[in-house]
Coordinates of C-alpha atoms and ligand atoms in Angstrom, one line a residue:
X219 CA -1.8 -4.6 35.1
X220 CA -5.4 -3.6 34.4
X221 CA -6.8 -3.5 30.7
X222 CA -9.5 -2.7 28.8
X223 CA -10.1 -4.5 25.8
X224 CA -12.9 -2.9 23.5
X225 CA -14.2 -4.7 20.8
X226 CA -15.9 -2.9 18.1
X227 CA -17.9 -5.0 16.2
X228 CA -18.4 -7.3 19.3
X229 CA -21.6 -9.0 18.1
X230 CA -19.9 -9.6 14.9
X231 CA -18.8 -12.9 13.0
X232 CA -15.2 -12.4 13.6
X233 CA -15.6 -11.5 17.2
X234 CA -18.0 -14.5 17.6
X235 CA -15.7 -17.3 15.3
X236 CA -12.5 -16.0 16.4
X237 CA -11.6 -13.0 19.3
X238 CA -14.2 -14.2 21.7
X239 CA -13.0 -18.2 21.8
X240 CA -9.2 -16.8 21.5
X241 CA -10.3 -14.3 25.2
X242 CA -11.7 -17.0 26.2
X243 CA -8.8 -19.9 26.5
X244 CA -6.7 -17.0 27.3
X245 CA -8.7 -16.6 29.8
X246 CA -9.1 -20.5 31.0
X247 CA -5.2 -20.9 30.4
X248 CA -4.8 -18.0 33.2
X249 CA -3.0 -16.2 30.9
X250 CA -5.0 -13.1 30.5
X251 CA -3.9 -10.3 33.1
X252 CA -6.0 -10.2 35.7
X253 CA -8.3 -6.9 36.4
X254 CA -9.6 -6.9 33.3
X255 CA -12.9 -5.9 30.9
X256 CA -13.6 -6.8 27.4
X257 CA -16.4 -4.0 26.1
X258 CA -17.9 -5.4 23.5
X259 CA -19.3 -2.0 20.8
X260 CA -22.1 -2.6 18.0
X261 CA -24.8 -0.6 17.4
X262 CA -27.6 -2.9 18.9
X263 CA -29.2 -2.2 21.6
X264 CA -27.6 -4.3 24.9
X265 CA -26.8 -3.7 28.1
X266 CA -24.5 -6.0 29.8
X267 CA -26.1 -8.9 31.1
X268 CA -28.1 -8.7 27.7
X269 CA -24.3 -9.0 25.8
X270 CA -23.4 -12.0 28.2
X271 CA -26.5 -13.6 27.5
X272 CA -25.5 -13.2 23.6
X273 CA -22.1 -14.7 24.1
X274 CA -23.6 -17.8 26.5
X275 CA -25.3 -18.7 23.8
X276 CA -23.4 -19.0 21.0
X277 CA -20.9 -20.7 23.3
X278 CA -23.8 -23.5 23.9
X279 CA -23.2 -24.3 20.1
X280 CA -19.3 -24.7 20.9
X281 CA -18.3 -28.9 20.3
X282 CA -15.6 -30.4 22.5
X283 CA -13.3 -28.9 25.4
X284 CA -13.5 -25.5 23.6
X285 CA -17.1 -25.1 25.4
X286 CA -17.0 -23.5 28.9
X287 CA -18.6 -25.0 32.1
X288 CA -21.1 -23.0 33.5
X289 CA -19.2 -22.0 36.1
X290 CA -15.9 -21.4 33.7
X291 CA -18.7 -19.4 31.8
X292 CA -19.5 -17.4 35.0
X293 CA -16.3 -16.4 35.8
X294 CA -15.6 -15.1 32.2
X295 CA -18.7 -13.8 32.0
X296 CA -17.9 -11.1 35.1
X297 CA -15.6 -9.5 32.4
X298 CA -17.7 -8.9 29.8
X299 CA -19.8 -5.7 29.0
X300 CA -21.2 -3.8 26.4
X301 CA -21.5 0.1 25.0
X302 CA -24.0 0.7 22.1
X303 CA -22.8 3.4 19.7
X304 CA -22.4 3.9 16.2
X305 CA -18.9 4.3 15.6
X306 CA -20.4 6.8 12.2
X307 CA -21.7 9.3 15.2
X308 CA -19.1 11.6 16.4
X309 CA -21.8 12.0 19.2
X310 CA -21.6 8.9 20.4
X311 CA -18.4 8.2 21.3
X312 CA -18.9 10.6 24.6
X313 CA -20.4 7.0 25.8
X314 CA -17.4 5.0 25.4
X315 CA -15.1 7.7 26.7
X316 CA -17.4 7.6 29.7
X317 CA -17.2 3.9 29.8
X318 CA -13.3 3.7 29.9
X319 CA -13.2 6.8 32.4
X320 CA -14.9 4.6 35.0
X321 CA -11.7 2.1 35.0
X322 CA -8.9 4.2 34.1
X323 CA -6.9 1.1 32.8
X324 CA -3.1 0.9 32.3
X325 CA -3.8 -0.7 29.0
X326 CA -6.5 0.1 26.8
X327 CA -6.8 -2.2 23.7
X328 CA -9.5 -0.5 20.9
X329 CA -9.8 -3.3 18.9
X330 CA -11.6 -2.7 15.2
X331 CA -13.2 -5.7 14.2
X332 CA -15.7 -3.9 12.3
X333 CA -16.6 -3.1 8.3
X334 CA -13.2 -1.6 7.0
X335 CA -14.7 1.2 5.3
X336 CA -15.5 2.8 8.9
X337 CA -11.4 2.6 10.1
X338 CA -10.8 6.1 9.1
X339 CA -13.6 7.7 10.7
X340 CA -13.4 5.5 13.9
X341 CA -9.6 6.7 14.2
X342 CA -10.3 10.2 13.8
X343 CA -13.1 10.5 16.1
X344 CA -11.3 8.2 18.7
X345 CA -8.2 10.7 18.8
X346 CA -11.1 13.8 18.6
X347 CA -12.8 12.5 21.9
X348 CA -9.3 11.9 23.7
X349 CA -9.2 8.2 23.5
X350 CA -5.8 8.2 21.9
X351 CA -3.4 8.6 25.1
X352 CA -0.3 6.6 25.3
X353 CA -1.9 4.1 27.1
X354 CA -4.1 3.0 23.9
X355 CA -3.5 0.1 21.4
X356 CA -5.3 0.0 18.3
X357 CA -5.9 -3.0 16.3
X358 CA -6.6 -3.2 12.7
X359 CA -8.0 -6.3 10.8
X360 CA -7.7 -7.0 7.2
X361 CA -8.1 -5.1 4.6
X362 CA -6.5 -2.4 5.2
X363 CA -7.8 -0.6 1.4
X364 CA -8.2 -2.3 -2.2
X365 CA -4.7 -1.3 -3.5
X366 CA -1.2 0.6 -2.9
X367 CA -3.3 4.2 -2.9
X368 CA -6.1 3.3 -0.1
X369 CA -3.7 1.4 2.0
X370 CA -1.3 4.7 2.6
X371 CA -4.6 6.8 2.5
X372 CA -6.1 4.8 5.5
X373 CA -2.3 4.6 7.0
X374 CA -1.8 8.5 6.7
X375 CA -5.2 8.6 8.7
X376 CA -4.2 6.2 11.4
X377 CA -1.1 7.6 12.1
X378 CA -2.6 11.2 12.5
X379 CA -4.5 9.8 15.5
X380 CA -1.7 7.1 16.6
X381 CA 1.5 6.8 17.0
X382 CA 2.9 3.7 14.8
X383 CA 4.1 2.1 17.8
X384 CA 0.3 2.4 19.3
X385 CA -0.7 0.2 15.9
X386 CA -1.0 -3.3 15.5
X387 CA -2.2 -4.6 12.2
X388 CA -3.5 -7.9 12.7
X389 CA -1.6 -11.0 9.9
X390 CA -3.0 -14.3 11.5
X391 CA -0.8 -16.5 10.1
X392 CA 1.7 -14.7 11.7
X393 CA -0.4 -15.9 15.2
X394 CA 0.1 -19.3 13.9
X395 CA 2.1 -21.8 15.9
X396 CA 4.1 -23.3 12.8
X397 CA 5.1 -20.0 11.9
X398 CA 6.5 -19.4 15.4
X399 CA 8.3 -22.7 14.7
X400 CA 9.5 -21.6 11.6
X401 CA 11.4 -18.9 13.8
X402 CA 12.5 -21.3 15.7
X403 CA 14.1 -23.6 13.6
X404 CA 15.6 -21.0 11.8
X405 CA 16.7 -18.7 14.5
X406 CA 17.3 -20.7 17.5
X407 CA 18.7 -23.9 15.7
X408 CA 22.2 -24.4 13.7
X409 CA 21.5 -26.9 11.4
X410 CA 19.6 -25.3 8.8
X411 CA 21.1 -22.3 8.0
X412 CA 23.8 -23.3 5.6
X413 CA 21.5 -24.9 3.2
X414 CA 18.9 -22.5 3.6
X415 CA 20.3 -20.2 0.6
X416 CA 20.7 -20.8 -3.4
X417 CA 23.1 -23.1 -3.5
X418 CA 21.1 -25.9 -1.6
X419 CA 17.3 -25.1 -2.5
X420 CA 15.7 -25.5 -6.2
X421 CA 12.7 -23.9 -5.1
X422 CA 10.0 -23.2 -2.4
X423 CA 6.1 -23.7 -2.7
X424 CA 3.3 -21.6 -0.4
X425 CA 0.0 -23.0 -0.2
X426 CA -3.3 -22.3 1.2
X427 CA -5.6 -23.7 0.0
X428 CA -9.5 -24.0 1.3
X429 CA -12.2 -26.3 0.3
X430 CA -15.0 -24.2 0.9
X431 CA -16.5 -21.6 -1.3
X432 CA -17.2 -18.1 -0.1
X433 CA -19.8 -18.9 1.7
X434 CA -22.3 -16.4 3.2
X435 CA -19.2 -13.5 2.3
X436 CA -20.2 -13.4 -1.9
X437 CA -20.5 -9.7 -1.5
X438 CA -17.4 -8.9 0.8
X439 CA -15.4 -11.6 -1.7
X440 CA -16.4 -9.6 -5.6
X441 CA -14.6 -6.5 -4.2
X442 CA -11.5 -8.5 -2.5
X443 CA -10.7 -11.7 -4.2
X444 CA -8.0 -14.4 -3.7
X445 CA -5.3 -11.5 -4.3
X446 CA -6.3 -8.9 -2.2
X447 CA -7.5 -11.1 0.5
X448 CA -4.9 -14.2 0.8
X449 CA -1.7 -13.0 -1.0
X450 CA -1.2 -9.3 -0.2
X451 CA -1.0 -10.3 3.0
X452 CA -0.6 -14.1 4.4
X453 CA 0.9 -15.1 1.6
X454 CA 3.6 -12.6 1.8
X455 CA 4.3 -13.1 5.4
X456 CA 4.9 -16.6 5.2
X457 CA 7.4 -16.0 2.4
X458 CA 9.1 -13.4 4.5
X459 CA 9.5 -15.5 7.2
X460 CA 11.0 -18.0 5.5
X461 CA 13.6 -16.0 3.5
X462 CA 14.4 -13.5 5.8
X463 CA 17.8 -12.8 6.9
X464 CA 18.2 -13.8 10.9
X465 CA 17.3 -10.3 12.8
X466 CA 20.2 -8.8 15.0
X467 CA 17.7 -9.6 18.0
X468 CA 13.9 -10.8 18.7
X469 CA 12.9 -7.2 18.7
X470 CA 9.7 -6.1 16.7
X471 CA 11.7 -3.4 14.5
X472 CA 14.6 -6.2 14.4
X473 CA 11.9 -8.6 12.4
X474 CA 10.0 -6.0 10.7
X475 CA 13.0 -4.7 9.0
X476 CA 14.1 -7.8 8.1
X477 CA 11.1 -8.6 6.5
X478 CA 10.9 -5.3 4.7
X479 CA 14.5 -6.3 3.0
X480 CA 12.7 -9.1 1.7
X481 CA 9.7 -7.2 0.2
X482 CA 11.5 -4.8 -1.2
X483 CA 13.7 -7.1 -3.1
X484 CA 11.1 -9.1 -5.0
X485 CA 11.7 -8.7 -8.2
X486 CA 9.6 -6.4 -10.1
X487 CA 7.2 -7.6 -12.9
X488 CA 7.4 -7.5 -16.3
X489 CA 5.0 -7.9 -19.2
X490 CA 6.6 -11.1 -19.8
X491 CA 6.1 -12.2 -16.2
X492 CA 2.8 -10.8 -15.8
X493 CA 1.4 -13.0 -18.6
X494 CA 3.5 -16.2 -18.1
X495 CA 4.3 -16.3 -13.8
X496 CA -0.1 -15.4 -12.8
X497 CA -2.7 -17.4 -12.9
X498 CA -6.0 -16.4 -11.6
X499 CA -8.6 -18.5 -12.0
X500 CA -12.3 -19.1 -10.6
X501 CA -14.2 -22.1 -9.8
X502 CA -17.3 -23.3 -11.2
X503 CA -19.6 -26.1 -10.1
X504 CA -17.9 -29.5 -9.3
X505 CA -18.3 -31.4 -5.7
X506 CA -16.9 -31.3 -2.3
X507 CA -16.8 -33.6 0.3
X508 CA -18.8 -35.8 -1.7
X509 CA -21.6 -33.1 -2.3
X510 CA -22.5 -31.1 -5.4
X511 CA -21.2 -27.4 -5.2
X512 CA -22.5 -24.4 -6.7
X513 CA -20.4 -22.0 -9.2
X514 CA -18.5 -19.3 -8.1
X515 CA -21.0 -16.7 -10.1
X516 CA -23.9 -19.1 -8.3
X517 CA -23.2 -18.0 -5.2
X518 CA -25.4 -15.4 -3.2
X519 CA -24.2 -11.9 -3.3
X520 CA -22.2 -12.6 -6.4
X521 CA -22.4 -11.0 -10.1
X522 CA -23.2 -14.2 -12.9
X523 CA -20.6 -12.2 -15.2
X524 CA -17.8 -11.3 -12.5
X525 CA -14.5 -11.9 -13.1
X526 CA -12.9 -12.0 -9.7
X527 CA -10.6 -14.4 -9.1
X528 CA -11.7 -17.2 -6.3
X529 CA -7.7 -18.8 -7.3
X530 CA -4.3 -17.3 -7.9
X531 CA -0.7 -19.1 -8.3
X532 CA 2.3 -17.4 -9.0
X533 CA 6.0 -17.2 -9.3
X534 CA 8.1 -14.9 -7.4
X535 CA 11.9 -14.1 -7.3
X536 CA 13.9 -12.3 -4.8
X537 CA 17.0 -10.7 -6.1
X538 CA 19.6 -10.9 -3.6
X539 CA 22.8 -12.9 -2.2
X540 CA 20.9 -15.6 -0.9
X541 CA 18.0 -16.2 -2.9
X542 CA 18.9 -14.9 -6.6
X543 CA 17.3 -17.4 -9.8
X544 CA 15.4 -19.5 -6.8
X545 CA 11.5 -19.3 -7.7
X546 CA 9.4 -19.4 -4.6
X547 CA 5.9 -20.4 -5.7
X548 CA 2.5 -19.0 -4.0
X549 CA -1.0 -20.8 -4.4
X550 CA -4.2 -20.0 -2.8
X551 CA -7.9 -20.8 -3.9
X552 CA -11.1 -21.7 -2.4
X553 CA -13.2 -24.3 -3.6
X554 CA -10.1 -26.4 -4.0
X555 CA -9.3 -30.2 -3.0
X556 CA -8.2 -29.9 0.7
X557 CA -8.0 -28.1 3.3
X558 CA -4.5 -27.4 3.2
X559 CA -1.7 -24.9 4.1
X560 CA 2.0 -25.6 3.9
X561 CA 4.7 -24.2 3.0
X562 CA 7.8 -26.7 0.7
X563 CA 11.2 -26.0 0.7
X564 CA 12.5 -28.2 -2.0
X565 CA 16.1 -29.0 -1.6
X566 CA 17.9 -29.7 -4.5
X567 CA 18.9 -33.3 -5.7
X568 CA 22.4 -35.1 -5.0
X569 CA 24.8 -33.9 -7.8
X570 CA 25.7 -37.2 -8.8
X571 CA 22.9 -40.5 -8.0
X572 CA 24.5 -43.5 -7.3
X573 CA 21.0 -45.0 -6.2
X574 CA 17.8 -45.1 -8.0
X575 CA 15.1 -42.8 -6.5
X576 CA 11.2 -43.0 -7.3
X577 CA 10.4 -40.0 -9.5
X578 CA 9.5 -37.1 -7.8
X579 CA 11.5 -37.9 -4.2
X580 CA 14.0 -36.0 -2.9
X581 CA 15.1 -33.7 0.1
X582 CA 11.9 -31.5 1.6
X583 CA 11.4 -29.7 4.6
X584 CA 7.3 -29.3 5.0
X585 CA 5.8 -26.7 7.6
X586 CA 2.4 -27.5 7.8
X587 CA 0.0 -25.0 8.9
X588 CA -3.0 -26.1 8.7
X589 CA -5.4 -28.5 9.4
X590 CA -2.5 -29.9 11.4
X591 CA 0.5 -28.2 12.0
X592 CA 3.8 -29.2 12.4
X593 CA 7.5 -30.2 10.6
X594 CA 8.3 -33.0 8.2
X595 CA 11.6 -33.7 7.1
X596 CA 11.9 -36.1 3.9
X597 CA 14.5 -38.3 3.3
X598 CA 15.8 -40.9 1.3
X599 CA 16.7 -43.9 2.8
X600 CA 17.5 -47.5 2.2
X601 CA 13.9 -49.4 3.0
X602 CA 14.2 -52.5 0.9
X603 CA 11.9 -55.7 1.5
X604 CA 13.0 -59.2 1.2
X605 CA 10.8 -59.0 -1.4
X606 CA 12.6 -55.8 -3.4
X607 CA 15.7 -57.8 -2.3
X608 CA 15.0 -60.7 -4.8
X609 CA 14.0 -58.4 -7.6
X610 CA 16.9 -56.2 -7.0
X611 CA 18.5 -55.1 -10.1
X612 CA 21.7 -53.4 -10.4
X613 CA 21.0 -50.8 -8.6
X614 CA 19.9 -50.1 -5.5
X615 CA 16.3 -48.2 -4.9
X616 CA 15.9 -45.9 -1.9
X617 CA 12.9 -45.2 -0.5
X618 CA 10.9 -42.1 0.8
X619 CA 10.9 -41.6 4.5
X620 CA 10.1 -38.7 6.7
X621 CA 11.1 -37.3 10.1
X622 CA 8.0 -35.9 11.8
X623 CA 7.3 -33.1 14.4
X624 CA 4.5 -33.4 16.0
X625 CA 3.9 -30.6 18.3
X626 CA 0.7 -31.4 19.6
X627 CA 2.1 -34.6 20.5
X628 CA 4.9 -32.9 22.4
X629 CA 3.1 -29.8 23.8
X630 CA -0.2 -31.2 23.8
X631 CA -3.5 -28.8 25.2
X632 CA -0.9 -26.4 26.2
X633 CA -0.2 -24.7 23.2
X634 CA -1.5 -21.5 22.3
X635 CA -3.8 -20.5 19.3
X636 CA -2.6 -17.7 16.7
X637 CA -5.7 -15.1 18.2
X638 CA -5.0 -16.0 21.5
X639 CA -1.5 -15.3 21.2
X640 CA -2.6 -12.2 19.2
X641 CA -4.5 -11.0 21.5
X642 CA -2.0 -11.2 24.6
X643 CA 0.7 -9.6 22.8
X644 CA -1.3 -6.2 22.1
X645 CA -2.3 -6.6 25.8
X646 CA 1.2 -6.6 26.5
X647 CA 2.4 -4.5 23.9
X648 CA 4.5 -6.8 21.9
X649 CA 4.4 -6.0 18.2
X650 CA 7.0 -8.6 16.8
X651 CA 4.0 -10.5 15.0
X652 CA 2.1 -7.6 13.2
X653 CA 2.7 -5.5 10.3
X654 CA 4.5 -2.4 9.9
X655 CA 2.8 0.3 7.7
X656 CA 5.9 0.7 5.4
X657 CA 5.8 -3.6 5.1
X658 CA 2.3 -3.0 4.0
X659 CA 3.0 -0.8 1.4
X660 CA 5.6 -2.7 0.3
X661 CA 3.9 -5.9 -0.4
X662 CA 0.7 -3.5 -2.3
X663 CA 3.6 -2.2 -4.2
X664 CA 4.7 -5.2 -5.1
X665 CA 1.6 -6.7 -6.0
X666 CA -0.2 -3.1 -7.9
X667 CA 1.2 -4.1 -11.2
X668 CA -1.0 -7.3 -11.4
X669 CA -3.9 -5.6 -10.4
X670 CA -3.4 -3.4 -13.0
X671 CA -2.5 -6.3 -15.6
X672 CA -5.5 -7.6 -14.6
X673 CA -7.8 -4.6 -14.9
X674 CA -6.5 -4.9 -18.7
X675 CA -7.2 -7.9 -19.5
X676 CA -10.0 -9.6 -21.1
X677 CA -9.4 -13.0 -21.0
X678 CA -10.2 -13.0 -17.4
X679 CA -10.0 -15.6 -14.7
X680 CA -9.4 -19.4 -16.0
X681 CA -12.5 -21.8 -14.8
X682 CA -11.6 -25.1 -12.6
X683 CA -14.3 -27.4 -11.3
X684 CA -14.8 -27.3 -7.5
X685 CA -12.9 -29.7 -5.6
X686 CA -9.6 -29.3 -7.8
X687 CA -6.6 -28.1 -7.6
X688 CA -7.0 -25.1 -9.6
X689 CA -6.7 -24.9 -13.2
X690 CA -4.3 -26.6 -15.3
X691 CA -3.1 -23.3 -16.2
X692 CA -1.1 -23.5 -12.6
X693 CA 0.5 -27.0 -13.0
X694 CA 1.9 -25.9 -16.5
X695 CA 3.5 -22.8 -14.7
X696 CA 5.5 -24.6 -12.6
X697 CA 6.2 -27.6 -15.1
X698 CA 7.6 -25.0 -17.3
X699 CA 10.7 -25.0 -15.1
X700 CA 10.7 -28.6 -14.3
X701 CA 8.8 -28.6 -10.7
X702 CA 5.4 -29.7 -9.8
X703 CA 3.5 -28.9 -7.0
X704 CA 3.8 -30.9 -3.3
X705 CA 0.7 -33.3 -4.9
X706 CA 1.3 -33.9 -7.8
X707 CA 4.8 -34.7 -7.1
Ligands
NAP1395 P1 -19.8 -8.5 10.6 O1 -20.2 -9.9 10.9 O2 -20.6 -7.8 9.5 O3 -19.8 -7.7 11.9 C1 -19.7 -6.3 11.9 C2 -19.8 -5.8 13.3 O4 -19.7 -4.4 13.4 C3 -21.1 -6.1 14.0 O5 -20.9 -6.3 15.4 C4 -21.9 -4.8 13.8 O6 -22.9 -4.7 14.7 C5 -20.8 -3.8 14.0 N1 -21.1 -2.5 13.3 C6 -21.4 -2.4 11.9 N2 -21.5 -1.1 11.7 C7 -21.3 -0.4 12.8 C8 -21.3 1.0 13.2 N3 -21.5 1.9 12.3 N4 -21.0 1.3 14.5 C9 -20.7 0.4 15.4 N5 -20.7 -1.0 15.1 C10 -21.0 -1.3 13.8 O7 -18.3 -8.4 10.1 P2 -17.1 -9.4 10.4 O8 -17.1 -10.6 9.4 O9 -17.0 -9.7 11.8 O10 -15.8 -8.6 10.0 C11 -15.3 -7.5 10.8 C12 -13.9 -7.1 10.3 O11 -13.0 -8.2 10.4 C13 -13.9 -6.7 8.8 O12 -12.9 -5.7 8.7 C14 -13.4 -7.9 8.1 O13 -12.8 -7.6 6.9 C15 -12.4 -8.5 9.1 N6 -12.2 -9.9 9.0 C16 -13.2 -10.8 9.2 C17 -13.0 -12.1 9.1 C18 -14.1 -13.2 9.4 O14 -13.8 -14.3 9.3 N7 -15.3 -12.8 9.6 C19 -11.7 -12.6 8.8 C20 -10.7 -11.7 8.7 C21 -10.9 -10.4 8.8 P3 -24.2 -3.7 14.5 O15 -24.7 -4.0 13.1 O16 -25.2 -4.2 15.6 O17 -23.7 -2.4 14.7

């Protein structure tokens, strides 16, 4: 099967950090079809050997086993080329048709990777010029708009010029090995699906948390912040996939509407909830990784009276059979202490304790996403020391101890990263991992009314010093119905 891949925005930073690398080990692992070009669109002035040069480069700055071999380099190399246009000129985009005409690929991937605000126009002018035949695949990064109203206008728009099975909107974390082992577990393994309900968990906890600030993004961050840009979408996911009912089968529509279900049951805020279950907060100077940081309203590109938020944490319910009165608790910052995505499922304690148990123990499952991923499954158990044994008092203490799954361990350089996998799928037109417009709309839906709360409200976001956990603000949330978060438990 031959493909064309074209990359708009191909000289870009995400094209560079992320889609390039991702083609690449696709490309090493032998898993990308063969007979295939990667077009890489910007509006600078290349040609092709002048775009190979580009990407040789960079990938001279690559550490490790992720750098190619010159003659790895060579080979991958033959695939790339490059089309100047200015995807704002209706004019120009006679060039790529011409481009694409020369192949006549069965797949044609058009692959927006450029400033959101030119989606609309790109996928009008694409369909005007003819390049929207039932061959094509579009992809769509985030954001897709600011709030519930953009998001349909630019769906409405896309789905003018493409058919919604043409349209993959690109969730990363859904990319993301652990996720696909969150599937797993649930899906192709017994065990945990009678306690995965009410009954059995007291609550679950979604993290991501970065310690970096917004680096060389200040601009792009004071119109998104950590709502828009972590919750609306990865956040949601995450908690999708791990409440969702089990699909009738592994089909993309199967999943989707699964996920939909689970949208469109979270309970709707009230003024109560909007004041007492968000936090939003924004960092100000502290230190990371032993360094002194800078203030959010420091940063380059960034207002030194804004009030977006760099931090959010809140408290979601989902009103149904399985999940009713069980809060499921989202948290995502930057500037924080770690590195550190996870989700908790926190299983509820033994109805009656015939053992003593160090506070704060019990019965978790941990996916870890990142910096490592994998499964932990903490237990209690009986661990005692000859030493413990001589102060033993009446009654016995167990001890914290945890299961892990290491799947590097066990699938080692094998595995697949989440653009890589990403990337094949729209090749091969599997949509199971991206969004559907109607689950996109659901989770702005859900989230509008705190935008709006927001919008009101003049207290703005609450400060925490770089290199913390947020502010306290976030801990008393979750005290308030006797939890604590994974670290401080
Ligand atoms: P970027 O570094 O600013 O790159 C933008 C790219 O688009 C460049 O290649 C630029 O090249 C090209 N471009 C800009 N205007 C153009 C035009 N009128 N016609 C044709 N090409 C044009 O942006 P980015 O960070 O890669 O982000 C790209 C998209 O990915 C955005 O939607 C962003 O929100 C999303 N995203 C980025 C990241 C990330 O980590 N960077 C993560 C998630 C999502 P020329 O200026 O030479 O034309």
């Amino acid at each position: 099967m031959s493909f064309d891949l074209v990359l708009f925005g191909g000289t870009g930073d995400l094209a560079w950090r992320k889609l390039m690398p991702a083609l690449f080990q696709a490309f090493r692992h032998g898993s990308l079809p063969e007979g295939g070009r990667i077009i890489g669109v910007a509006r600078d002035d290349l040609g092709d050997d002048a775009y190979r040069a580009l990407i040789q480069e960079r990938f001279e700055g690559v550490e490790g086993a992720k750098r190619p071999n010159a003659e790895e380099f060579a080979r991958f190399a033959a695939l790339l080329h490059f089309v100047r246009m200015d995807l704002s000129k209706p004019e120009d985009y006679a060039r790529l048709a011409k481009a694409l005409a020369e192949r006549d690929a069965d797949t044609v991937v058009l692959y927006l990777a450029t400033a959101p605000g030119l989606f609309t126009t790109a996928c009008e002018q694409l369909a005007a010029a003819g390049l929207n035949t039932p061959r094509t695949r579009v992809v769509l990064e985030k954001p897709l708009g600011h709030d519930l109203e953009s998001n349909r206008a630019i769906n409405a728009t896309v789905r003018r010029a493409f058919d919604e099975r043409q349209i993959f909107r690109i969730d990363h974390y859904l990319g993301k090995p652990s996720v696909q082992n969150l599937f797993a577990l649930r899906f192709g393994n017994a065990l945990f699906e009678p306690l995965w309900r009410r009954e059995h968990i007291a609550n679950i906890q979604i993290t991501i948390a970065e310690d970096l600030g917004v680096e060389k993004r200040g601009a792009f961050y004071e119109t998104t912040g950590a709502l828009r840009d972590m919750v609306q979408n990865h956040a949601l996911q995450l908690l999708c996939a791990v409440a969702m009912e089990p699909p009738i089968d592994a089909g993309a529509d199967a999943i989707r509407d699964e996920k939909l279900k689970v949208l469109r049951s979270l309970k709707r805020w009230t003024p109560e909830a909007l004041s007492q279950h968000v936090v939003r907060g924004q960092y100000t100077a502290g230190s990371a990784a032993g360094h002194r940081v800078p203030g959010y309203r420091d940063e380059s590109g960034v207002d030194a009276r804004s009030t977006t938020e760099t931090f959010v944490a809140l408290r979601a319910e989902i009103a149904n059979w399985r999940w009713a009165g069980v809060p499921f608790y989202i948290r995502t910052g930057k500037r924080l202490a770690a590195r550190d995505a996870h989700i908790v499922v926190n299983f509820q304690p033994t109805p009656h304790a015939i053992f003593r148990t160090p506070v704060g123990a019990g019965n978790k499952l941990v996916i870890n996403l990142q910096p490592r991923d994998g499964l932990e499954l903490h237990l209690l158990a009986e661990g005692q020391t000859a030493r413990d044994e001589a102060r033993r008092g009446a009654a016995q203490t167990l001890a914290p101890v945890q299961l892990d799954l290491d799947f590097d361990k066990r699938f080692g350089s094998e595995r697949v990263g989440a653009y890589e996998r990403l990337l094949l799928d729209v090749i091969a037109g599997r949509l199971n991992l991206f969004v559907r417009s109607d689950e996109q709309e659901e989770a702005w839906r859900w989230m509008q009314p705190v935008l709006e709360h927001w919008r009101g409200d003049a207290q703005g976001p609450r400060p925490y010093a770089a290199g913390t956990w947020g502010p306290s603000a976030a801990s008393a949330m979750i005290a308030r119905d006797g939890f604590a978060w994974a670290e401080e438990a």
